[in-house]
PDB file of C-alpha atoms in Angstrom:
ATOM      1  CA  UNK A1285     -50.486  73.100-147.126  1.00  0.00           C
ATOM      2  CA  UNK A1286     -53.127  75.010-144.910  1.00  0.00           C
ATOM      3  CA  UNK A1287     -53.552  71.494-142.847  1.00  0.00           C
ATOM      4  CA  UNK A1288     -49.724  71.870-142.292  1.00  0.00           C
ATOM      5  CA  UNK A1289     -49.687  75.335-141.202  1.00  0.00           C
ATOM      6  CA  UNK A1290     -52.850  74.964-139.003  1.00  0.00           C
ATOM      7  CA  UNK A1291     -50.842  71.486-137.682  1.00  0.00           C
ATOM      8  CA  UNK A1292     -47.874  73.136-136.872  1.00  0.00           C
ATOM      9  CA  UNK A1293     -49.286  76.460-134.807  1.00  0.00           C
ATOM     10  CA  UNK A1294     -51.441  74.150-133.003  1.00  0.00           C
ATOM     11  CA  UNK A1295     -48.263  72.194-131.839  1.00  0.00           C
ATOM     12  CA  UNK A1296     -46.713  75.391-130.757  1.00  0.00           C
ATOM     13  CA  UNK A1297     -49.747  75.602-128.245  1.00  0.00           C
ATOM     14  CA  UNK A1298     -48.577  72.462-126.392  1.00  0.00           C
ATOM     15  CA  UNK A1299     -50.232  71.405-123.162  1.00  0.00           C
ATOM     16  CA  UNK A1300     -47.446  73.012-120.837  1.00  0.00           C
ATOM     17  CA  UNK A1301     -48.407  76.635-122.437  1.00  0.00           C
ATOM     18  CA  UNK A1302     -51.730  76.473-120.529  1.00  0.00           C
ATOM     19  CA  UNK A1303     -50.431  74.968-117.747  1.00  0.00           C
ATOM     20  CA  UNK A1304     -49.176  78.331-116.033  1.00  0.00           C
ATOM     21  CA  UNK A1305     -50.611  79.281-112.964  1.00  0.00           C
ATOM     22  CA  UNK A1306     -50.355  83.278-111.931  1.00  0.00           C
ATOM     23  CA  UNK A1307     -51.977  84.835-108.987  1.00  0.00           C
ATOM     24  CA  UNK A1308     -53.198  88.098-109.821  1.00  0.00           C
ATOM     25  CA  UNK A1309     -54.081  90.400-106.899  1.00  0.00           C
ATOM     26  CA  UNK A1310     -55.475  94.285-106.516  1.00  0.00           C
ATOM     27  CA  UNK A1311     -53.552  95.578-103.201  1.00  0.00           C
ATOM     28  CA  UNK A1312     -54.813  98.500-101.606  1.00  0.00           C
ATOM     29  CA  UNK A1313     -52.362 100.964 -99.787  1.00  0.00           C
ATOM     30  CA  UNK A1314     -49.404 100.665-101.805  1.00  0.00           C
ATOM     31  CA  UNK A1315     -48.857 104.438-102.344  1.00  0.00           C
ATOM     32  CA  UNK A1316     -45.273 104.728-103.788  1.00  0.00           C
ATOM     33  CA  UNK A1317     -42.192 102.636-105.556  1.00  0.00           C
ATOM     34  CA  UNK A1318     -41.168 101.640-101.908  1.00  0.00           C
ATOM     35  CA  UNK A1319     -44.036 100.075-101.140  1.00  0.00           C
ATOM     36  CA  UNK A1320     -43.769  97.977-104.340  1.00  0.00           C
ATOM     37  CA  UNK A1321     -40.227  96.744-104.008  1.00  0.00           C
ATOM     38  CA  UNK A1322     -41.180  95.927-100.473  1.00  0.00           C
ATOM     39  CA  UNK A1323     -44.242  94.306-101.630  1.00  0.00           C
ATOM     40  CA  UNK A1324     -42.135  92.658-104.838  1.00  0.00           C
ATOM     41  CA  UNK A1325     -39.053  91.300-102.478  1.00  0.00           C
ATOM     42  CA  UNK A1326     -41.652  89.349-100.244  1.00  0.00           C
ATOM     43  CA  UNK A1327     -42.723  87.337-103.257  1.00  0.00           C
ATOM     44  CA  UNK A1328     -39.534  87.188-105.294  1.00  0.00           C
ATOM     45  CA  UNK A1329     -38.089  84.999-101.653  1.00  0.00           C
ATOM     46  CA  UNK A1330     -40.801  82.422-102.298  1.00  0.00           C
ATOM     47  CA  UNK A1331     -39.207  79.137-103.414  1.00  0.00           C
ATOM     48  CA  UNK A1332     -42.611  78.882-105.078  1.00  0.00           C
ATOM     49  CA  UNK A1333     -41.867  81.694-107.510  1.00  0.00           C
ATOM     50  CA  UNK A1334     -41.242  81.475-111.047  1.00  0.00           C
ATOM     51  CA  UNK A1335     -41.527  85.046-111.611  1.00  0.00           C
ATOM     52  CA  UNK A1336     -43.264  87.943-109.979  1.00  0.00           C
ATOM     53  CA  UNK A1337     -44.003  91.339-111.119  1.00  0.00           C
ATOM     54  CA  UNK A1338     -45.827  94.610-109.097  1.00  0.00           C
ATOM     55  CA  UNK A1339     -47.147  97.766-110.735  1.00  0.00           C
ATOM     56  CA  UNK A1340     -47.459 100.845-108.299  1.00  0.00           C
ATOM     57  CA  UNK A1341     -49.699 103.182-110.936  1.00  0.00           C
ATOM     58  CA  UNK A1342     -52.804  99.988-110.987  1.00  0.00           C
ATOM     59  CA  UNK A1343     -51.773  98.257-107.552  1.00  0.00           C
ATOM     60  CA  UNK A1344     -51.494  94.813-109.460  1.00  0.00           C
ATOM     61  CA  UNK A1345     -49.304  92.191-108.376  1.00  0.00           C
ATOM     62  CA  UNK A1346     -48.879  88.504-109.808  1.00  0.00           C
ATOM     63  CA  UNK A1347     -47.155  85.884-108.900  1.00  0.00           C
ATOM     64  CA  UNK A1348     -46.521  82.806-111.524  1.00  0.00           C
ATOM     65  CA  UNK A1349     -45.565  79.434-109.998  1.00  0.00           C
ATOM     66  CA  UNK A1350     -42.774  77.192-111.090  1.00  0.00           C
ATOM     67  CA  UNK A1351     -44.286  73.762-112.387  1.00  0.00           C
ATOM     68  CA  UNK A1352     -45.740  71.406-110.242  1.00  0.00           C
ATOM     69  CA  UNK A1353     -45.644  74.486-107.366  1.00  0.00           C
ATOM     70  CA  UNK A1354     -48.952  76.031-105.104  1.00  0.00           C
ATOM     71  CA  UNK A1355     -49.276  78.792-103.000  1.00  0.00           C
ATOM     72  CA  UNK A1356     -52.622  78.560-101.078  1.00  0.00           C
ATOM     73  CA  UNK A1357     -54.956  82.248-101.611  1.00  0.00           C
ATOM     74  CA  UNK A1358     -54.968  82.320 -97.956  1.00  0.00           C
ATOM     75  CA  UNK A1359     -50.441  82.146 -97.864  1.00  0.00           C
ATOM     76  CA  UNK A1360     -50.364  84.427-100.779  1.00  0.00           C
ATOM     77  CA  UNK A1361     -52.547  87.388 -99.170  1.00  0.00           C
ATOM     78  CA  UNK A1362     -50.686  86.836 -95.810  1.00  0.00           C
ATOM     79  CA  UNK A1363     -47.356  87.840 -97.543  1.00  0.00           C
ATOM     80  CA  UNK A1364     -48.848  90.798 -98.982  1.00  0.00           C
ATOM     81  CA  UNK A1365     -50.648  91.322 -95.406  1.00  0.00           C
ATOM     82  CA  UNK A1366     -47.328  90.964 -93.384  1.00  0.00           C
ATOM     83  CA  UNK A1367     -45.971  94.003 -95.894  1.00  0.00           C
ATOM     84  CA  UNK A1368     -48.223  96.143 -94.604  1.00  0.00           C
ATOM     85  CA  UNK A1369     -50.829  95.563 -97.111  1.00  0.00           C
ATOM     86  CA  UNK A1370     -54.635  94.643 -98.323  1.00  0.00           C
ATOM     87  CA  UNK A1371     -55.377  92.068-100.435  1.00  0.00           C
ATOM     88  CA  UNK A1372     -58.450  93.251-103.140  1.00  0.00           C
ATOM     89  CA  UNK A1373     -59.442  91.285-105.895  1.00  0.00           C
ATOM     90  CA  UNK A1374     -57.705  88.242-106.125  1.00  0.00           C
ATOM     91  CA  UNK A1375     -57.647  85.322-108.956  1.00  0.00           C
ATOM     92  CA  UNK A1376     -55.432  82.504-110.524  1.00  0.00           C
ATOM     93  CA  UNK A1377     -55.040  83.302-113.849  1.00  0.00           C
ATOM     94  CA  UNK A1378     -53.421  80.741-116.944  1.00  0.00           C
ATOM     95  CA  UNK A1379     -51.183  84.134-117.945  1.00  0.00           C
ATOM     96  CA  UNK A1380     -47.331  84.195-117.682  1.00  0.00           C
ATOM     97  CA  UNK A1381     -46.549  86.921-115.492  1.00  0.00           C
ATOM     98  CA  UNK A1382     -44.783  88.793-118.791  1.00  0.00           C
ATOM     99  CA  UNK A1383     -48.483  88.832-120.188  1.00  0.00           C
ATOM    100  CA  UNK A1384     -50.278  90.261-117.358  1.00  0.00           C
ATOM    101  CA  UNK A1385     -46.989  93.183-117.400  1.00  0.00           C
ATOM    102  CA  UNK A1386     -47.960  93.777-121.064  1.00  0.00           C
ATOM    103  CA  UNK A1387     -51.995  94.186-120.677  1.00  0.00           C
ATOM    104  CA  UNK A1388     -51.138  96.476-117.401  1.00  0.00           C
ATOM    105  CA  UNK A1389     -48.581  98.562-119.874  1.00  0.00           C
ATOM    106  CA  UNK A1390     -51.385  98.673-122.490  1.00  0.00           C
ATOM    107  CA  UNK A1391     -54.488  99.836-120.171  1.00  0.00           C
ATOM    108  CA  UNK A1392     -52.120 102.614-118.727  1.00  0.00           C
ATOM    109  CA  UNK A1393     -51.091 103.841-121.983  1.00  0.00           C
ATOM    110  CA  UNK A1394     -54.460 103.522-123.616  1.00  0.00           C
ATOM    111  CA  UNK A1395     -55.603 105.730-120.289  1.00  0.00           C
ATOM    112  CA  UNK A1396     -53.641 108.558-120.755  1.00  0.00           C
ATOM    113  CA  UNK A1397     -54.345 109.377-124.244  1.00  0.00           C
TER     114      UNK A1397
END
């Protein structure tokens, strides 16, 4: 029964679960909810985008691709350049953009207690 039930959650995890691709950027001057609709309409008009999300309070943004999609480092900073903005930290993660909005709503609650 436990070689079922280990069988079964492993098949849950198929291939295509890992296969998300999320860039996950720091960008420095966005200083108010303007700035990060601004920032989150410029991505949200990529054809590229599966999702996108942008949180003002830790200046993260993240874009996740649709399957079988790329946007180069280098096209992905100049959108957030041609907003106004600089491009920190920047990494491809294998995180829906849902998770990334959950661990930023975590670390923000978890700093202000």
């Amino acid at each position: 029964m436990k070689k079922l039930l280990v069988t079964l959650m492993l098949s849950a995890l198929t291939p295509a679960a890992f296969a998300v691709t999320t860039i996950k950027a720091e960008v420095n001057g966005m200083v108010c909810a303007f700035c990060a609709k601004g920032i989150e309409k410029k991505l949200n008009a990529l054809p590229q985008k599966q999702a996108a999300f942008v949180d003002l309070k830790s200046r993260v943004v993240a874009l996740q691709l649709k399957d079988g999609q790329d946007v180069s480092n280098e096209a992905f900073s100049k959108v957030i350049q041609d907003a106004g903005y600089s491009v920190g930290k920047l990494e491809r993660v294998n995180q829906t953009v849902d998770a990334i909005q959950a661990e930023v709503t975590k670390a923000e609650k978890a700093g202000g207690k």
